[in-house]
mmCIF file of C-alpha atoms in Angstrom:
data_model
loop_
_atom_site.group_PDB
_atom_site.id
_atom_site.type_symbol
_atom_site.label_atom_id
_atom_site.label_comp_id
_atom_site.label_asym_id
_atom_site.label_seq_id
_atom_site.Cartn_x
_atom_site.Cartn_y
_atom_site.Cartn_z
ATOM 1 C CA UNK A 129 -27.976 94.503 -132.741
ATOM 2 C CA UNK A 130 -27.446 97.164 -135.547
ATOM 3 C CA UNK A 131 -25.739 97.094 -138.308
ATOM 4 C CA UNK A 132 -26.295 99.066 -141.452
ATOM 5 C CA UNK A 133 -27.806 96.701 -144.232
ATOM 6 C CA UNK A 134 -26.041 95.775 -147.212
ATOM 7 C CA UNK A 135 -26.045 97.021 -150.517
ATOM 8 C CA UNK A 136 -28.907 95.894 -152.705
ATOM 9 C CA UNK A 137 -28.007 93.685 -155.655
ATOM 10 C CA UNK A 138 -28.537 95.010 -159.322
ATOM 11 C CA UNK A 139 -30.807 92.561 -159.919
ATOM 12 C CA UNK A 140 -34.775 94.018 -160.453
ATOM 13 C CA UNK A 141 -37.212 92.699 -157.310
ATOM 14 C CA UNK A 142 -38.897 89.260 -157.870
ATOM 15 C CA UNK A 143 -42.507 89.333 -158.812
ATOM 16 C CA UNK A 144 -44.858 88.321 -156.024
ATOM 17 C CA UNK A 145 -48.419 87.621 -155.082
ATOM 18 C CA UNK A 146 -50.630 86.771 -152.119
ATOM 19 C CA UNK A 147 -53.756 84.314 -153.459
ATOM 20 C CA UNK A 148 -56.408 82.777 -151.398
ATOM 21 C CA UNK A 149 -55.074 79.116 -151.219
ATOM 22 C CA UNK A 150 -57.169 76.440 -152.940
ATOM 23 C CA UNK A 151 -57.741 73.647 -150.707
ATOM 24 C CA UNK A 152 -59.126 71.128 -153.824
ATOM 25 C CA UNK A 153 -55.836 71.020 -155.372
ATOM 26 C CA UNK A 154 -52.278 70.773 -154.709
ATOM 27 C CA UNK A 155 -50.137 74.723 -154.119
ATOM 28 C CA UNK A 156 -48.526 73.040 -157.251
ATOM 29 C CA UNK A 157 -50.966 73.193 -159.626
ATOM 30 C CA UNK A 158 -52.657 76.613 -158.560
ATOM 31 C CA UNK A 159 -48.752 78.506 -158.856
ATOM 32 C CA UNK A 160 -48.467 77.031 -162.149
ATOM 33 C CA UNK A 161 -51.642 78.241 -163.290
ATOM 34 C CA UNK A 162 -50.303 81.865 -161.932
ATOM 35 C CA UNK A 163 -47.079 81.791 -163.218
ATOM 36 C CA UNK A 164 -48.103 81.168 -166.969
ATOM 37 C CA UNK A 165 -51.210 84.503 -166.481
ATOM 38 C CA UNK A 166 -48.206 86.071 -164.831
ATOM 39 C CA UNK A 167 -45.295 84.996 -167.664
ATOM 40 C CA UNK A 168 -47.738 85.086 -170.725
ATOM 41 C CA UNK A 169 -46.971 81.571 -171.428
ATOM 42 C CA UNK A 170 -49.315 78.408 -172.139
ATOM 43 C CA UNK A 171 -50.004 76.521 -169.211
ATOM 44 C CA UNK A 172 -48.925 73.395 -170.890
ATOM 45 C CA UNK A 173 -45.289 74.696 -170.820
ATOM 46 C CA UNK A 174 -44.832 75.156 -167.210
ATOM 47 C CA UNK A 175 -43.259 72.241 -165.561
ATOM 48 C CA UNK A 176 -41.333 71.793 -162.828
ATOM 49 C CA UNK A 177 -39.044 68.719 -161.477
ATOM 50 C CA UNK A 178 -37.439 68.391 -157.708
ATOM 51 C CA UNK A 179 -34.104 68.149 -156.787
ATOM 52 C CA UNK A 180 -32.477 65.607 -154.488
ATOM 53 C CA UNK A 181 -33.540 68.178 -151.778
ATOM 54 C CA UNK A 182 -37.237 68.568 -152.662
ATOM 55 C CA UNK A 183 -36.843 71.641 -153.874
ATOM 56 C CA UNK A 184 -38.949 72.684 -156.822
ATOM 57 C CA UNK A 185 -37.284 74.471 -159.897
ATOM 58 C CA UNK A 186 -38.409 74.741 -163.524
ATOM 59 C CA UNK A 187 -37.924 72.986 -166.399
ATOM 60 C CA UNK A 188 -37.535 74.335 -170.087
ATOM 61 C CA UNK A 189 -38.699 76.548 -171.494
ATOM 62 C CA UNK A 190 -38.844 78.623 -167.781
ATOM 63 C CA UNK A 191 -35.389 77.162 -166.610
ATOM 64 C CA UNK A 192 -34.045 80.684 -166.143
ATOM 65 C CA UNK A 193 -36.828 81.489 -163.689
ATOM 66 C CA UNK A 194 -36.743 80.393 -160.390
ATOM 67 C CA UNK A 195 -40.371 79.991 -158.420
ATOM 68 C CA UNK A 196 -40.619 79.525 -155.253
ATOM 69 C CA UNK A 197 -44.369 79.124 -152.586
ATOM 70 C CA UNK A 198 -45.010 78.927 -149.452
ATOM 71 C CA UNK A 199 -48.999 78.544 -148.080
ATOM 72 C CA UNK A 200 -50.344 78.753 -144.489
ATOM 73 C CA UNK A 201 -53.870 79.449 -143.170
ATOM 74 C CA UNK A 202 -55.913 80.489 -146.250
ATOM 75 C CA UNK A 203 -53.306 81.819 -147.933
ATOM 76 C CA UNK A 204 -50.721 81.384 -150.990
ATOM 77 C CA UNK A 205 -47.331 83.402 -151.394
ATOM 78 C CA UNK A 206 -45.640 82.597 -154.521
ATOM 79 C CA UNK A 207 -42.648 84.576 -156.482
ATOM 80 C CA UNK A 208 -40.624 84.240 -159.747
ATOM 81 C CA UNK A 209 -37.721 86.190 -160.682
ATOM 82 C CA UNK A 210 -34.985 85.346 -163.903
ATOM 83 C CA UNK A 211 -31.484 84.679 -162.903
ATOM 84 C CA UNK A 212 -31.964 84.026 -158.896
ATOM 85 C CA UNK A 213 -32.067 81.681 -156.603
ATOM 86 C CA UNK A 214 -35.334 82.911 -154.272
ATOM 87 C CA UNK A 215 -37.504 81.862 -151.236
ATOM 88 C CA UNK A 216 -40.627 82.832 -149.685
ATOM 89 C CA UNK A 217 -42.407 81.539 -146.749
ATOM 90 C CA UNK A 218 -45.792 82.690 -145.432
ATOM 91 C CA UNK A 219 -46.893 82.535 -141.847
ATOM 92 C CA UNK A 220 -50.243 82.618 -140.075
ATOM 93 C CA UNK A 221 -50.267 84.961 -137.308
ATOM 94 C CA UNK A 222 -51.635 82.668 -134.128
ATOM 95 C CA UNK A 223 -50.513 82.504 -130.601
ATOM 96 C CA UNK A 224 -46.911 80.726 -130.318
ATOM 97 C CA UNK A 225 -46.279 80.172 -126.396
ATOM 98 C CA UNK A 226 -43.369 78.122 -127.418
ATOM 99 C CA UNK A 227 -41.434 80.800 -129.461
ATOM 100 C CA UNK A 228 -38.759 81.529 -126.957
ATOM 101 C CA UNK A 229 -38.043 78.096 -126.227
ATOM 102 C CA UNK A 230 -37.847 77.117 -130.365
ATOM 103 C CA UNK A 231 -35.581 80.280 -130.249
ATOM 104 C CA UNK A 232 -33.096 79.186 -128.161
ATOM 105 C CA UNK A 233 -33.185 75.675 -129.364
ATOM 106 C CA UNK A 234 -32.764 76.675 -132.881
ATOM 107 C CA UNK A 235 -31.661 80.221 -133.517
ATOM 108 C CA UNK A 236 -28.530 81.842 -133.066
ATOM 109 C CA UNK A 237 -27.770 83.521 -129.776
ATOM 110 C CA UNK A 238 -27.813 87.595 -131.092
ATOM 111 C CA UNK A 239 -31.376 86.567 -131.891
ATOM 112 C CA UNK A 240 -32.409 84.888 -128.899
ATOM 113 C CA UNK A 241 -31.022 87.531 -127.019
ATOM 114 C CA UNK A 242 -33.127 90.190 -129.255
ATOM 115 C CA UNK A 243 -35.751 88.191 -128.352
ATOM 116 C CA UNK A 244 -35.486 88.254 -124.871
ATOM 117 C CA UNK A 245 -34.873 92.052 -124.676
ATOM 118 C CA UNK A 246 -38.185 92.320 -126.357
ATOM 119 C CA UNK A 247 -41.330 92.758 -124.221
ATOM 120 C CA UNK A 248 -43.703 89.802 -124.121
ATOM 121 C CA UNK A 249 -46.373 91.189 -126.111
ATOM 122 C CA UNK A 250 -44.029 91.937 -129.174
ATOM 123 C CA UNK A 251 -41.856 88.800 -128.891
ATOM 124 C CA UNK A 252 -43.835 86.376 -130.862
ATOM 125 C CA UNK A 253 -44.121 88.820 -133.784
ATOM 126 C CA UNK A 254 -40.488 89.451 -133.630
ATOM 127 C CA UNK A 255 -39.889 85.530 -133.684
ATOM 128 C CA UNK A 256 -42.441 84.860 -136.574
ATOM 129 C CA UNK A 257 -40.274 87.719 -138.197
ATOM 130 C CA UNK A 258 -36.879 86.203 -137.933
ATOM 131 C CA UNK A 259 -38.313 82.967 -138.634
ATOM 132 C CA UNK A 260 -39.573 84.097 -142.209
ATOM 133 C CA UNK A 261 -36.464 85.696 -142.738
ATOM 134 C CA UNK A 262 -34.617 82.539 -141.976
ATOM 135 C CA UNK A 263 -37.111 80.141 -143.974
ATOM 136 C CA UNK A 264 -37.128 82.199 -147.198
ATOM 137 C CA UNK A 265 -33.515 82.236 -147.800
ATOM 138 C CA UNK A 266 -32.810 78.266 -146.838
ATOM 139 C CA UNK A 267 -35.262 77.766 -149.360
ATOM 140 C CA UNK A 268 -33.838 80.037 -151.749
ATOM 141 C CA UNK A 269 -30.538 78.161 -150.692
ATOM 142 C CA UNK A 270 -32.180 74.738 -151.615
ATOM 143 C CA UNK A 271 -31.593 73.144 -148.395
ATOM 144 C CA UNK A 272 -34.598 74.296 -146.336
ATOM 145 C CA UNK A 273 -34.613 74.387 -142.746
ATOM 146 C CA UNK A 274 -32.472 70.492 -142.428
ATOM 147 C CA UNK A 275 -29.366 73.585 -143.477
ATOM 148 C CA UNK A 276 -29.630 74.931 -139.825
ATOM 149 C CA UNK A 277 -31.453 77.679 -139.006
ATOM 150 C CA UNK A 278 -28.532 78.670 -136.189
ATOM 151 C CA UNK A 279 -26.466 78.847 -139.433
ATOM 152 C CA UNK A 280 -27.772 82.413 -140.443
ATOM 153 C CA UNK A 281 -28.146 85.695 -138.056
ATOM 154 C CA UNK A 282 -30.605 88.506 -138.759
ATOM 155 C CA UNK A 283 -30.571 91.720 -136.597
ATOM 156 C CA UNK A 284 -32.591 94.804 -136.563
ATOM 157 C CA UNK A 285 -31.674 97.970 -138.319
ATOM 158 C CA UNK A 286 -34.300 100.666 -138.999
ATOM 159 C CA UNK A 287 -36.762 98.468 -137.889
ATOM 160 C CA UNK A 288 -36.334 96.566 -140.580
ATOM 161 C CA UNK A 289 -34.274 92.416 -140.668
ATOM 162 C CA UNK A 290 -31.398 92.606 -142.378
ATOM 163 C CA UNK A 291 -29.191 89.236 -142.886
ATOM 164 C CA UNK A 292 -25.801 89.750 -140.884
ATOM 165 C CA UNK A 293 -23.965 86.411 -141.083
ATOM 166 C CA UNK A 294 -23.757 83.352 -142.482
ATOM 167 C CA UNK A 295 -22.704 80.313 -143.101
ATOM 168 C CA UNK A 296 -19.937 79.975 -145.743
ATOM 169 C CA UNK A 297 -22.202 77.565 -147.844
ATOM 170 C CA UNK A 298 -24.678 80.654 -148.148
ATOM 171 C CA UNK A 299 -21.892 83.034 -150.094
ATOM 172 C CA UNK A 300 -21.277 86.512 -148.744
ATOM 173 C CA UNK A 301 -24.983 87.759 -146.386
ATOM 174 C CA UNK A 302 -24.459 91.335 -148.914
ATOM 175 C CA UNK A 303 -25.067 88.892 -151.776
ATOM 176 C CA UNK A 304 -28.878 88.168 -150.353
ATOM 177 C CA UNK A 305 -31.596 90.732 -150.550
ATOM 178 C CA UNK A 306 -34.326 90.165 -147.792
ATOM 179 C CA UNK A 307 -38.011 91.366 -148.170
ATOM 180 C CA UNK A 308 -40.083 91.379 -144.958
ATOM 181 C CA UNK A 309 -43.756 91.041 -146.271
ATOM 182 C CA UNK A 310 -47.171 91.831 -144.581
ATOM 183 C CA UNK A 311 -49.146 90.102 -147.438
ATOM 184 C CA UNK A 312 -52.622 89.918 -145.613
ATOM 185 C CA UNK A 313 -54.196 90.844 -142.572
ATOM 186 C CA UNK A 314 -52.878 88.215 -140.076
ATOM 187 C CA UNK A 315 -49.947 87.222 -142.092
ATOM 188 C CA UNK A 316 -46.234 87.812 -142.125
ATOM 189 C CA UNK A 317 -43.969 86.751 -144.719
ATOM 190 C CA UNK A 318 -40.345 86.810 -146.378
ATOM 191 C CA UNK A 319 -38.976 86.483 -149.716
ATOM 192 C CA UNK A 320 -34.886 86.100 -150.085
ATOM 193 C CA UNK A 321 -33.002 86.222 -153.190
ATOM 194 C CA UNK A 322 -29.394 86.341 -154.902
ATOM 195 C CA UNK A 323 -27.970 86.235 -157.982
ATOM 196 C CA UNK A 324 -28.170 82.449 -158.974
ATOM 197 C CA UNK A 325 -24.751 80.440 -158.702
ATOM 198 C CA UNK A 326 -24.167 78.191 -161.169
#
């Protein structure tokens, strides 16, 4: 499974941040309070609405940006970038006995077979890997994991996951530029991003 990775867009690297999540109130409220400290904006002007897939995007005056979260354990990823369509997700690292079988239920078959060449005490690392990969850019897509998740196929070049192929409905896999994140001790994470299509 290598393949050299594609060519990185022009576009400058989304800002991100790992915060210790805030139980007492909803992800919601505690990204909008970072996103106007991180924007220099007053909180009063950051809004966001859903679409008709759930997904979150912002309303004037931030309607360039696109912001995208993603919380698990005690922790909060969230990113904003100008012009692109991005995703993050955020996994706690905990014991997974089912990852092979969720693998070959739901991933495509160069993975599952990566995953089976791996040995057993790297192969739920490697699965929480592709599965942050996957996540982040179905939710930079807007269609979240209901899009398919065999629909997309990461391999393994340099040690690093680089997206391969994709589904037509995803544009060209050189348009996306894939971040594999270690925010936190006993986290992995992803953010994904392209050029937004209008």
């Amino acid at each position: 499974m290598n393949t050299p990775p594609p060519s990185p867009t022009s576009l400058p690297a989304p800002r991100i941040a790992w915060l210790p999540r805030d139980r007492a109130q909803p992800g919601q409220v505690q990204v909008a309070a970072w996103l106007a400290e991180s924007l220099a904006i007053e909180p009063t002007r950051v809004a966001f609405a859903r679409d008709t897939f759930g997904r979150p995007y912002l309303q004037p005056p931030l309607q360039a940006h696109d912001c995208n979260w993603s919380h698990s354990g005690e922790g909060l990823l969230v990113a904003v970038g100008e012009g692109i369509d991005l995703g993050v997700d955020l996994e706690w690292r905990r014991p997974r006995p089912r990852a092979l079988a969720l693998a070959e239920r739901f991933f495509a078959a160069p993975e599952v077979q990566w995953l089976r060449a791996a040995p057993e005490d790297v192969r739920e690392a490697r699965f929480l890997r592709l599965w942050c990969a996957k996540e982040a850019v179905l939710k930079a897509h807007g269609q979240g994991l209901s899009f398919g998740l065999h629909r997309l196929v990461f391999v393994e070049h340099d040690e690093t996951l680089v997206l391969h192929d994709c589904d037509a409905a995803l544009g060209p896999a050189a348009a996306w530029t894939v971040r594999e994140l270690a925010p936190a001790p006993g986290y992995l994470g992803a953010m994904a991003w392209r050029r937004r299509r209008e």
